[in-house]
Amino acid sequence: SGSRIEDPKLRTQALEMWSDCIVRQIGRDDNSDEFRDALQVVAERVKGKFNRLDRAEAFNLVAKKALTQKEASALLQDSLPKLDREGLEQTQGLGIAFDTLTSVLRRDPDTRQEVMDFLLAPFSNESINRFTDTVLYYVDTNRYWANVERHTGAVSPLAKLDGRLFYENFWSAPLEARALIAREMLLPVDATTKEQEAEAFKYAIEKAFPDSGRHVERSREFVEKYIGVLPDYEKSLALSALLISAEKSASKGASTGVALATFLENMGPAETKAGQAAESHPDTPEDIRANLARLKTHASEPLRWELFDLIEEQVSPAVLDGIAHYGKVLGSGSLYIAMRVQMKDGSSKVLRVLRPHALERADNGFGYMSALAAEFGEEDPVFFTLRDIIEESRRTVQWETNTRLGVDQNIAAQGAYNGKSIHVDGEKFNFYVPGVSAFGDGFLLLDEVEGEHFIELPEGTAEEFGRKRKLAKAIATFELSRILAGRIFDKDRHGGNCRINGNTIGHFDFGALELEEPEHDDLKTLGAVLFTAVTSASNESDFRKGFFDELKRIRATTGSVPSLLSGVQKALLSLGEYRRYLSDEDFKQVLVSAAASGIHPVIKNVVTQKAMGSLFKGFGKGKGSPMELLGMFQTPPITIEDSGESRS
């Protein structure tokens, strides 16, 4: 097969350009024999010109851009080299993949490092020669080939062929197969070699997070501690994910955030959710945050032919029979993949399909993340926030994977949002939540929400940023108003689950929506925490930090945090997506307007009682009183309007 562009980023750009040219040439899939014939010609032509490692990515790019249907997608899949254990075990003389070197590699840490170096370096004559020399050295030393003279010329070419096959098989294999290879070749086999195992992981982590990266030490610490709490059967998957991250880190200009996002999405739903939460957290460094953002909309998207397999497995025959055309993947989150579909009745819908074993994998992952939080220790600032987020997320993932409950949540969300509008700086924005057309175990079929994800809206010019700022004000004000009014609220309303179409803010994915309003005692506690958060803040923008600090104090005092407070904490973290577009004065407007739209009487009474002694004192230079900041004496600059069409 053909040679390979060494730099991963440049290679991806080249594949993007190539796939654009192919789609311009053959068009989009119209489900005709003519299209499939043209696609078959492309697939055959690629075999002789593209490296095996790049074919799956190249074919998938064509499939996504040409919107290939099931049959054409299967055609591309069938044109890829098959990879199974039998294929991996086939030997060309040296049996590199499993038979001859496995025991040596497991015993020798230097050789394991050389294998990782070989896998992580761009394939070249230099890299294969170096690797072959290592192989032949151990062949001679261990007399695997006692009847073959090394320098007859018979063995070296076979070693190079096997080395190339090993390299290509590893990088063209699905994650699970890579984990198999990693387990067989790179991890020690018995408990007496745990130190060697740690060395293997340490080396892989150094490759994934090179010294030149910013915040590298903290990222390394996170990954090292995470791997340390994994059971043995999960460690090969972690090593495989690390190698994928390290390969990404080889790109020119690649950052620590790229490697961290890649590692998290390959480990599973819980780890992906942790990355999503970190993206919204105020303490996450900007260069890492920017690379974690895609985990909210484009995490671990399946190959198109794999997605068709998942749809066939999860979606009911009645719904499948009603689909005329499969369109673009609109989102790929921690638990669901969303695809636009055209129905035979002419309507456009969104098909949301649950990832395989999502609940089980998420539950396991949250268990590991809880153990990770404990590893950081209570003195570490990461500990409290991470633990609370994990506990809340572990509870809500049960809801998120329950599609029957999802229908109820969607109906409740329609009542909360539809018919509502908000006025911000002279502009009116309307809220919209789509309806559910059909559902079953593992899928939902919904009306489409048009527009772009908030998180993906442009912000490069002053005009673009200004518009995004208005939208952020609108969304944050409305969400905070739900919390302060003691109504049902969503704990995960981030910029990846709303789309903007003109002045319509379309919300979807309500798996973290509470269906029951808070109890009286919980509202009293919330009122007390809100008062403390406002009065302890050094400025208005520190409100969220003050809230989190008070939760830490409550946990330290009582040993736990009430569910309502941990839910509000998670909601505030998700709303951090919007906070970064707001000035301190903007945030004050948001807080005042949210409270003035209808603060719950229980919360208001608590704040009033606590504020009586400091009503005229304020709480620091340049600030208003807590009651003023909570909107009790002001005409709000942002107003919420209810048309009366739909009430929660």
XYZ file of C-alpha atoms in Angstrom:
648
model
C 0.000 0.000 0.000
C 1.024 3.639 -0.360
C 3.284 5.679 1.884
C 1.839 7.716 4.719
C 1.989 11.415 5.581
C 3.881 11.542 8.861
C 2.211 14.417 10.716
C -1.279 13.337 11.932
C -2.765 16.833 11.616
C -1.465 17.309 8.083
C -2.576 13.775 7.198
C -6.118 14.532 8.374
C -6.186 17.728 6.307
C -5.088 15.781 3.226
C -7.792 13.155 3.761
C -10.398 15.909 4.165
C -9.365 17.453 0.845
C -9.321 14.083 -0.902
C -12.783 13.133 0.367
C -14.167 16.518 -0.727
C -12.878 15.851 -4.245
C -14.390 12.354 -4.316
C -17.828 13.580 -3.223
C -17.737 16.364 -5.814
C -16.976 13.679 -8.395
C -19.550 11.004 -7.466
C -22.147 13.099 -5.628
C -24.283 12.051 -2.680
C -25.882 8.665 -2.242
C -29.254 8.532 -4.008
C -29.545 4.797 -3.275
C -28.943 3.981 -6.933
C -26.825 1.241 -8.496
C -24.953 3.948 -10.400
C -23.790 5.611 -7.172
C -22.708 2.309 -5.636
C -20.821 1.363 -8.817
C -18.958 4.684 -8.725
C -18.195 4.179 -5.033
C -16.889 0.663 -5.725
C -14.461 2.075 -8.293
C -13.167 4.548 -5.711
C -12.756 1.801 -3.111
C -10.799 -0.404 -5.527
C -8.592 2.473 -6.622
C -7.747 3.369 -3.024
C -6.416 -0.122 -2.247
C -3.255 0.416 -4.233
C -2.659 4.029 -3.275
C -3.682 4.484 0.352
C -1.913 3.061 3.346
C -4.104 0.477 5.087
C -4.090 2.620 8.223
C -5.782 5.514 6.452
C -8.404 3.625 4.465
C -11.003 3.415 7.243
C -10.705 7.140 7.984
C -10.763 8.006 4.279
C -13.787 5.806 3.588
C -15.619 7.168 6.629
C -15.057 10.755 5.496
C -16.522 9.905 2.095
C -19.431 8.100 3.779
C -20.209 11.082 6.020
C -19.975 13.671 3.260
C -21.829 11.612 0.648
C -24.431 10.602 3.268
C -24.113 6.973 2.257
C -27.081 4.779 3.054
C -26.872 1.326 4.583
C -25.942 -0.610 1.422
C -23.243 1.811 0.241
C -21.818 2.045 3.763
C -21.573 -1.753 3.889
C -19.782 -1.686 0.527
C -17.078 0.549 1.992
C -16.802 -1.607 5.095
C -16.380 -4.742 2.970
C -13.541 -3.041 1.079
C -11.487 -2.687 4.254
C -8.968 -5.327 5.361
C -10.521 -7.789 7.773
C -9.005 -7.892 11.226
C -9.757 -10.611 13.739
C -7.710 -12.686 16.156
C -7.085 -15.369 13.535
C -5.672 -12.738 11.223
C -3.523 -11.309 13.973
C -2.112 -14.747 14.761
C -1.127 -15.577 11.185
C 2.637 -15.627 10.935
C 4.923 -14.821 8.040
C 7.953 -16.452 9.613
C 8.337 -14.655 12.909
C 4.801 -14.503 14.309
C 5.382 -11.046 15.759
C 1.773 -10.453 16.757
C 1.340 -13.243 19.270
C 3.495 -16.345 19.180
C 7.209 -15.633 19.242
C 7.811 -12.352 21.019
C 4.922 -12.127 23.472
C 6.699 -13.805 26.360
C 9.908 -11.848 25.755
C 8.104 -8.516 25.503
C 6.278 -9.169 28.743
C 9.545 -9.837 30.536
C 11.648 -7.059 29.072
C 10.686 -3.397 29.742
C 13.226 -2.042 27.237
C 11.647 -4.067 24.458
C 8.154 -2.909 25.440
C 9.327 0.674 25.145
C 10.803 -0.057 21.727
C 7.479 -1.533 20.597
C 5.652 1.598 21.796
C 8.230 3.800 20.064
C 7.691 1.814 16.866
C 3.895 2.134 17.075
C 3.989 5.842 17.881
C 6.548 6.883 15.259
C 5.477 7.591 11.664
C 6.106 4.402 9.686
C 9.349 4.666 7.709
C 12.282 2.555 6.535
C 14.237 3.820 9.529
C 11.553 2.823 12.045
C 10.966 -0.649 10.557
C 14.702 -1.347 10.302
C 15.206 -0.379 13.940
C 12.264 -2.525 15.023
C 13.398 -5.473 12.885
C 16.872 -5.322 14.400
C 15.275 -5.593 17.856
C 13.169 -8.550 16.750
C 16.073 -10.393 15.161
C 18.237 -9.813 18.204
C 15.697 -11.625 20.368
C 15.212 -14.303 17.726
C 18.937 -15.036 17.898
C 19.210 -14.681 21.661
C 16.271 -16.934 22.452
C 16.899 -19.395 19.594
C 13.393 -19.134 18.257
C 14.845 -19.894 14.831
C 17.662 -22.305 15.570
C 17.463 -23.896 12.117
C 17.575 -20.638 10.177
C 20.726 -18.626 9.599
C 19.988 -14.972 10.362
C 22.120 -13.588 7.555
C 20.942 -15.870 4.767
C 18.514 -13.106 3.849
C 15.506 -15.368 4.416
C 14.410 -13.980 7.773
C 14.980 -10.223 7.614
C 12.486 -9.496 4.782
C 9.868 -11.595 6.573
C 10.512 -9.674 9.775
C 10.007 -6.384 7.957
C 6.791 -7.654 6.393
C 5.480 -8.836 9.747
C 6.520 -5.576 11.378
C 4.596 -3.598 8.803
C 1.542 -5.845 9.195
C 1.723 -5.488 12.967
C 1.916 -1.689 12.701
C -0.938 -1.475 10.206
C -3.103 -3.989 12.059
C -2.738 -2.069 15.298
C -3.687 1.331 13.909
C -6.467 0.083 11.620
C -8.051 -2.068 14.348
C -11.040 -0.979 16.442
C -10.283 0.060 20.007
C -11.163 -3.353 21.458
C -8.721 -5.125 19.123
C -5.994 -2.632 19.996
C -6.654 -3.398 23.649
C -6.168 -7.106 22.868
C -2.815 -6.398 21.221
C -1.784 -4.133 24.086
C -2.666 -6.799 26.641
C -0.832 -9.570 24.795
C 2.302 -7.628 23.949
C 2.797 -4.677 26.249
C 1.547 -5.636 29.709
C 3.315 -8.038 32.102
C 1.444 -11.267 32.678
C 1.792 -11.909 36.423
C 1.443 -10.038 39.691
C 5.194 -10.056 40.335
C 5.734 -7.618 37.468
C 3.494 -4.750 38.650
C 6.518 -2.494 38.715
C 7.145 -3.268 35.037
C 3.476 -2.599 34.301
C 3.779 0.795 35.999
C 6.860 1.536 33.903
C 4.965 0.664 30.710
C 2.159 3.051 31.632
C 4.557 5.765 32.737
C 6.300 5.613 29.380
C 2.998 5.736 27.481
C 1.819 8.700 29.580
C 5.048 10.567 28.833
C 4.449 9.970 25.136
C 0.827 11.153 25.360
C 1.688 14.220 27.467
C 5.150 15.376 26.378
C 7.221 17.722 28.511
C 6.637 20.683 26.229
C 2.892 20.753 26.879
C 1.368 23.303 29.262
C -0.278 21.983 32.421
C 1.273 18.638 31.570
C 2.104 17.636 35.135
C -1.491 18.002 36.317
C -2.790 16.035 33.325
C -0.230 13.292 33.902
C -1.192 13.113 37.559
C -4.875 12.774 36.642
C -4.220 9.941 34.166
C -1.716 8.140 36.435
C -4.122 8.141 39.372
C -7.002 7.079 37.143
C -5.060 4.100 35.772
C -4.044 3.234 39.315
C -7.672 2.645 40.365
C -8.599 0.534 37.325
C -9.048 -3.228 37.676
C -6.537 -5.296 35.729
C -9.013 -6.244 33.001
C -9.524 -2.543 32.112
C -5.850 -1.626 31.932
C -5.236 -2.887 28.413
C -8.050 -0.607 27.213
C -6.433 2.303 29.066
C -3.057 1.562 27.477
C -4.656 1.409 24.038
C -6.414 4.746 24.685
C -3.104 6.247 25.823
C -1.366 5.117 22.645
C -4.120 6.731 20.567
C -3.660 9.941 22.590
C 0.095 9.767 22.087
C -0.370 9.391 18.337
C -2.515 12.552 18.356
C 0.150 14.334 20.398
C 2.623 13.748 17.586
C 0.822 16.410 15.513
C 2.607 19.710 15.106
C 1.049 22.135 17.553
C -0.962 19.430 19.351
C -1.776 20.354 22.939
C -2.251 18.634 26.263
C -5.991 19.217 25.877
C -6.090 17.214 22.632
C -4.430 14.226 24.303
C -6.657 14.450 27.380
C -9.882 14.666 25.347
C -8.796 11.720 23.189
C -7.996 9.601 26.231
C -11.300 10.369 27.975
C -13.556 9.694 24.981
C -11.878 6.354 24.337
C -12.332 5.217 27.939
C -16.118 5.520 28.069
C -19.256 7.561 28.861
C -18.407 8.479 32.468
C -14.935 9.668 31.525
C -16.395 11.660 28.624
C -18.857 13.297 31.026
C -15.952 14.192 33.317
C -14.295 15.932 30.368
C -17.529 17.780 29.591
C -17.769 18.985 33.199
C -14.124 20.069 33.164
C -14.795 22.122 30.021
C -17.333 24.191 31.963
C -15.347 24.391 35.208
C -13.980 27.879 36.010
C -10.588 26.509 37.106
C -9.875 24.601 33.882
C -7.038 26.306 31.940
C -8.227 27.877 28.702
C -5.974 25.865 26.361
C -7.259 22.583 27.853
C -10.877 23.777 28.028
C -10.930 24.638 24.326
C -9.973 21.084 23.337
C -12.442 19.470 25.739
C -15.351 21.396 24.183
C -15.853 18.922 21.337
C -16.675 16.163 23.865
C -20.102 17.799 24.189
C -20.998 17.351 20.520
C -18.422 15.173 18.730
C -17.118 12.558 21.166
C -16.029 9.201 19.772
C -18.316 9.255 16.744
C -18.739 5.735 15.291
C -17.789 4.938 11.711
C -20.866 5.316 9.527
C -21.201 1.586 8.822
C -20.890 0.875 12.559
C -23.680 3.363 13.213
C -25.962 1.493 10.808
C -25.249 -1.717 12.718
C -26.204 0.055 15.957
C -29.399 1.468 14.438
C -30.441 -1.959 13.179
C -29.865 -3.385 16.649
C -31.571 -0.640 18.691
C -34.432 0.794 16.611
C -37.801 -0.904 16.231
C -38.765 -2.323 12.797
C -41.819 -0.044 12.658
C -39.644 3.076 12.901
C -37.031 1.687 10.495
C -39.761 1.014 7.942
C -40.784 4.673 8.088
C -37.314 6.060 7.313
C -36.697 7.057 3.696
C -33.189 8.506 4.007
C -30.415 8.640 6.627
C -28.709 12.016 6.831
C -25.958 13.754 8.741
C -24.813 12.887 12.255
C -25.877 15.950 14.247
C -24.215 15.086 17.524
C -22.186 12.419 19.272
C -22.257 12.747 23.048
C -21.300 10.577 25.975
C -24.401 8.342 25.758
C -26.264 8.980 22.491
C -25.554 9.535 18.807
C -28.045 11.766 16.972
C -28.675 11.475 13.227
C -31.005 13.430 10.957
C -33.443 11.155 9.105
C -35.987 11.884 6.400
C -39.244 10.028 6.913
C -41.385 8.566 4.149
C -44.133 11.064 5.040
C -41.726 13.884 4.114
C -40.955 15.070 7.653
C -37.437 15.584 8.978
C -36.680 13.945 12.327
C -33.742 13.296 14.626
C -32.974 9.702 15.574
C -31.132 9.433 18.910
C -29.550 6.018 19.466
C -28.061 4.865 22.758
C -24.469 3.668 22.656
C -23.881 -0.062 23.271
C -23.827 -1.026 26.973
C -23.984 2.679 27.845
C -25.449 2.315 31.335
C -23.131 -0.507 32.401
C -20.031 1.249 31.058
C -21.050 4.565 32.623
C -21.757 2.980 35.995
C -18.375 1.235 35.991
C -16.677 4.436 34.898
C -18.261 6.504 37.653
C -17.069 3.901 40.133
C -13.513 4.379 38.881
C -13.931 8.162 38.944
C -15.138 8.029 42.566
C -12.036 6.059 43.497
C -9.980 8.614 41.568
C -11.498 11.489 43.570
C -10.496 9.712 46.779
C -6.943 9.307 45.431
C -6.597 13.076 45.130
C -7.336 13.440 48.838
C -9.405 15.998 50.690
C -6.643 18.611 50.682
C -6.681 18.779 46.895
C -9.056 21.439 45.478
C -10.136 18.980 42.789
C -11.483 16.519 45.349
C -14.748 18.029 46.570
C -16.022 19.277 43.229
C -15.065 16.068 41.430
C -16.708 13.874 44.059
C -19.970 15.846 44.074
C -20.179 15.894 40.271
C -19.553 12.155 40.092
C -22.214 11.346 42.673
C -24.799 13.504 40.915
C -23.863 12.242 37.438
C -23.987 8.621 38.570
C -27.556 9.188 39.720
C -28.717 11.017 36.600
C -27.154 8.547 34.146
C -29.872 6.129 35.243
C -32.385 8.674 33.964
C -30.471 9.522 30.811
C -30.377 5.936 29.573
C -34.075 5.318 30.343
C -35.879 6.322 27.144
C -39.338 5.858 28.693
C -38.379 8.375 31.367
C -36.834 10.482 28.624
C -40.258 10.916 27.035
C -41.685 12.150 30.355
C -38.738 14.525 30.766
C -39.233 15.870 27.259
C -42.942 16.520 27.904
C -42.051 18.335 31.135
C -39.428 20.375 29.272
C -41.982 21.393 26.654
C -44.121 22.733 29.484
C -41.180 24.606 30.974
C -39.830 26.194 27.772
C -42.399 26.303 24.977
C -44.399 29.506 24.942
C -41.652 31.344 26.865
C -39.572 34.206 25.518
C -36.964 36.528 26.971
C -36.007 40.143 26.226
C -32.286 40.945 26.298
C -30.860 44.352 25.355
C -33.824 45.197 23.150
C -33.980 41.817 21.419
C -36.510 39.031 21.924
C -35.558 35.338 21.962
C -38.020 32.442 21.940
C -37.509 29.006 23.485
C -38.452 25.759 21.772
C -38.376 22.078 22.775
C -39.221 19.461 20.095
C -41.757 16.679 20.504
C -41.094 12.930 20.616
C -42.567 10.963 17.698
C -41.545 7.457 18.783
C -39.327 5.697 21.289
C -38.171 2.281 22.413
C -35.429 0.689 24.472
C -32.297 2.385 23.215
C -33.715 5.056 20.894
C -35.832 8.208 20.586
C -37.276 9.739 17.414
C -37.831 13.493 17.802
C -38.801 16.523 15.773
C -35.710 18.319 14.518
C -34.210 21.355 16.229
C -32.692 23.476 13.481
C -29.640 25.709 13.718
C -26.117 25.460 15.120
C -25.020 24.291 18.549
C -24.396 27.287 20.800
C -20.933 25.926 21.538
C -20.098 25.973 17.807
C -21.397 29.467 16.989
C -18.688 31.749 15.595
C -17.282 34.396 17.912
C -14.276 35.726 16.010
C -15.642 39.202 15.257
C -17.039 41.775 17.672
C -20.479 41.346 16.108
C -20.384 37.547 16.462
C -19.186 37.730 20.045
C -21.831 40.334 20.874
C -24.602 38.112 19.565
C -23.256 35.113 21.477
C -23.138 37.299 24.589
C -26.851 38.147 24.223
C -27.718 34.486 23.792
C -25.629 33.583 26.840
C -27.516 36.179 28.890
C -30.844 34.782 27.704
C -30.035 31.134 28.430
C -28.309 31.735 31.776
C -31.085 34.030 33.029
C -33.827 31.570 32.158
C -32.037 28.586 33.713
C -31.232 30.463 36.938
C -34.828 31.686 37.109
C -36.030 28.063 37.180
C -33.705 27.281 40.096
C -34.551 30.396 42.109
C -38.282 29.924 41.528
C -38.101 26.423 43.001
C -39.277 24.823 39.756
C -38.036 21.718 37.973
C -34.705 22.477 36.285
C -32.151 20.769 34.086
C -28.782 20.021 35.667
C -26.892 19.756 32.383
C -28.024 22.601 30.112
C -24.698 23.188 28.359
C -23.963 24.642 24.929
C -23.893 21.241 23.262
C -27.572 20.478 23.822
C -29.142 23.617 22.431
C -29.219 24.929 18.874
C -29.659 28.504 17.736
C -31.811 29.281 14.690
C -32.209 33.025 14.280
C -33.836 34.208 17.501
C -35.102 30.767 18.464
C -33.191 28.873 21.150
C -33.980 25.198 20.618
C -33.298 22.909 23.583
C -33.054 19.099 23.491
C -31.607 16.187 25.490
C -33.261 16.526 28.901
C -31.845 13.428 30.553
C -30.759 15.469 33.593
C -34.125 17.207 34.109
C -35.674 16.822 37.562
C -39.349 15.824 37.326
C -40.280 16.764 40.895
C -40.082 20.234 42.403
C -37.833 20.701 45.470
C -39.101 20.062 48.998
C -39.653 22.903 51.491
C -36.624 22.081 53.667
C -34.341 21.793 50.643
C -35.463 25.241 49.474
C -34.662 26.686 52.905
C -31.162 25.233 52.709
C -30.762 26.564 49.172
C -31.818 30.040 50.335
C -29.217 29.993 53.109
C -26.478 28.855 50.722
C -27.432 31.510 48.165
C -27.256 34.212 50.830
C -23.830 33.045 51.972
C -22.587 32.753 48.379
C -23.596 36.324 47.585
C -22.296 37.866 50.813
C -18.971 36.011 50.757
C -18.156 36.861 47.150
C -15.354 39.376 46.626
C -17.220 40.564 43.529
C -20.331 39.591 41.632
C -18.482 37.165 39.350
C -17.415 35.103 42.379
C -20.994 34.071 43.158
C -20.491 30.573 41.763
C -17.237 30.059 43.651
C -18.944 31.198 46.856
C -21.713 28.681 46.265
C -19.211 25.847 45.756
C -17.234 26.838 48.856
C -20.385 26.735 50.978
C -21.151 23.231 49.685
C -17.660 22.143 50.708
C -18.326 23.481 54.198
C -21.661 21.642 54.406
C -20.092 18.369 53.313
C -17.234 18.765 55.788
C -19.731 19.467 58.583
C -22.479 16.940 57.835
C -20.720 14.351 55.667
C -23.043 14.850 52.690
C -24.660 17.466 50.460
C -28.447 17.516 49.878
C -29.476 16.328 46.432
C -30.944 19.718 45.488
C -27.677 21.502 46.269
C -25.521 19.019 44.354
C -27.966 19.330 41.445
C -27.705 23.122 41.521
C -23.913 22.809 41.674
C -23.907 20.645 38.548
C -26.296 23.060 36.834
C -24.034 26.011 37.661
C -21.037 24.161 36.247
C -22.920 23.484 33.017
C -23.959 27.144 32.858
C -20.269 28.025 33.069
C -20.420 27.534 29.302
C -22.262 30.874 29.135
C -20.567 32.701 32.017
C -17.359 33.142 30.057
C -19.160 35.442 27.600
C -20.429 37.742 30.356
C -18.750 40.640 32.127
C -19.198 41.103 35.876
C -21.932 43.636 35.176
C -23.619 41.239 32.736
C -23.620 38.514 35.362
C -25.125 40.861 37.930
C -27.908 41.630 35.423
C -28.478 37.906 34.899
C -28.679 37.176 38.626
C -30.946 40.145 39.372
C -33.241 39.362 36.439
C -33.479 35.658 37.255
C -34.484 36.394 40.841
C -36.838 39.236 39.931
C -38.758 36.980 37.562
C -40.164 35.100 40.546
C -37.981 33.950 43.436
C -39.640 31.221 45.507
C -41.268 32.528 48.737
C -39.294 30.092 50.915
C -35.971 31.228 49.432
C -37.042 34.873 49.659
C -37.988 34.541 53.325
C -34.651 32.963 54.234
C -32.687 35.655 52.406
C -34.834 38.430 53.905
C -34.356 37.184 57.453
C -30.601 36.779 57.031
C -30.251 40.143 55.319
C -32.127 42.284 57.842
C -28.975 43.076 59.800
C -26.995 44.071 56.714
C -29.677 45.577 54.515
C -28.042 48.987 54.339
C -24.450 47.891 54.846
C -23.982 46.058 51.581
C -21.277 43.444 51.594
C -18.199 45.237 50.389
C -17.035 48.216 48.487
C -18.925 48.860 45.259
C -21.597 46.233 45.898
C -25.306 46.291 46.518
C -26.973 44.426 49.334
C -27.707 40.699 49.033
C -31.397 41.507 48.624
C -30.610 43.950 45.844
C -28.444 41.420 44.046
C -31.226 38.867 44.355
C -33.546 41.229 42.531
C -35.864 42.206 45.367
C -35.814 45.981 44.852
C -35.012 46.378 41.162
C -36.652 46.482 37.782
C -34.843 43.651 35.988
C -32.896 44.573 32.827
C -33.731 41.146 31.330
C -37.377 40.076 31.344
C -39.020 36.696 30.836
C -42.393 36.544 29.110
C -44.909 33.687 29.219
C -47.444 33.645 26.390
C -49.578 31.210 28.355
C -49.418 28.593 25.589
C -47.631 26.068 27.770
C -46.999 25.954 31.493
C -44.836 23.655 33.620
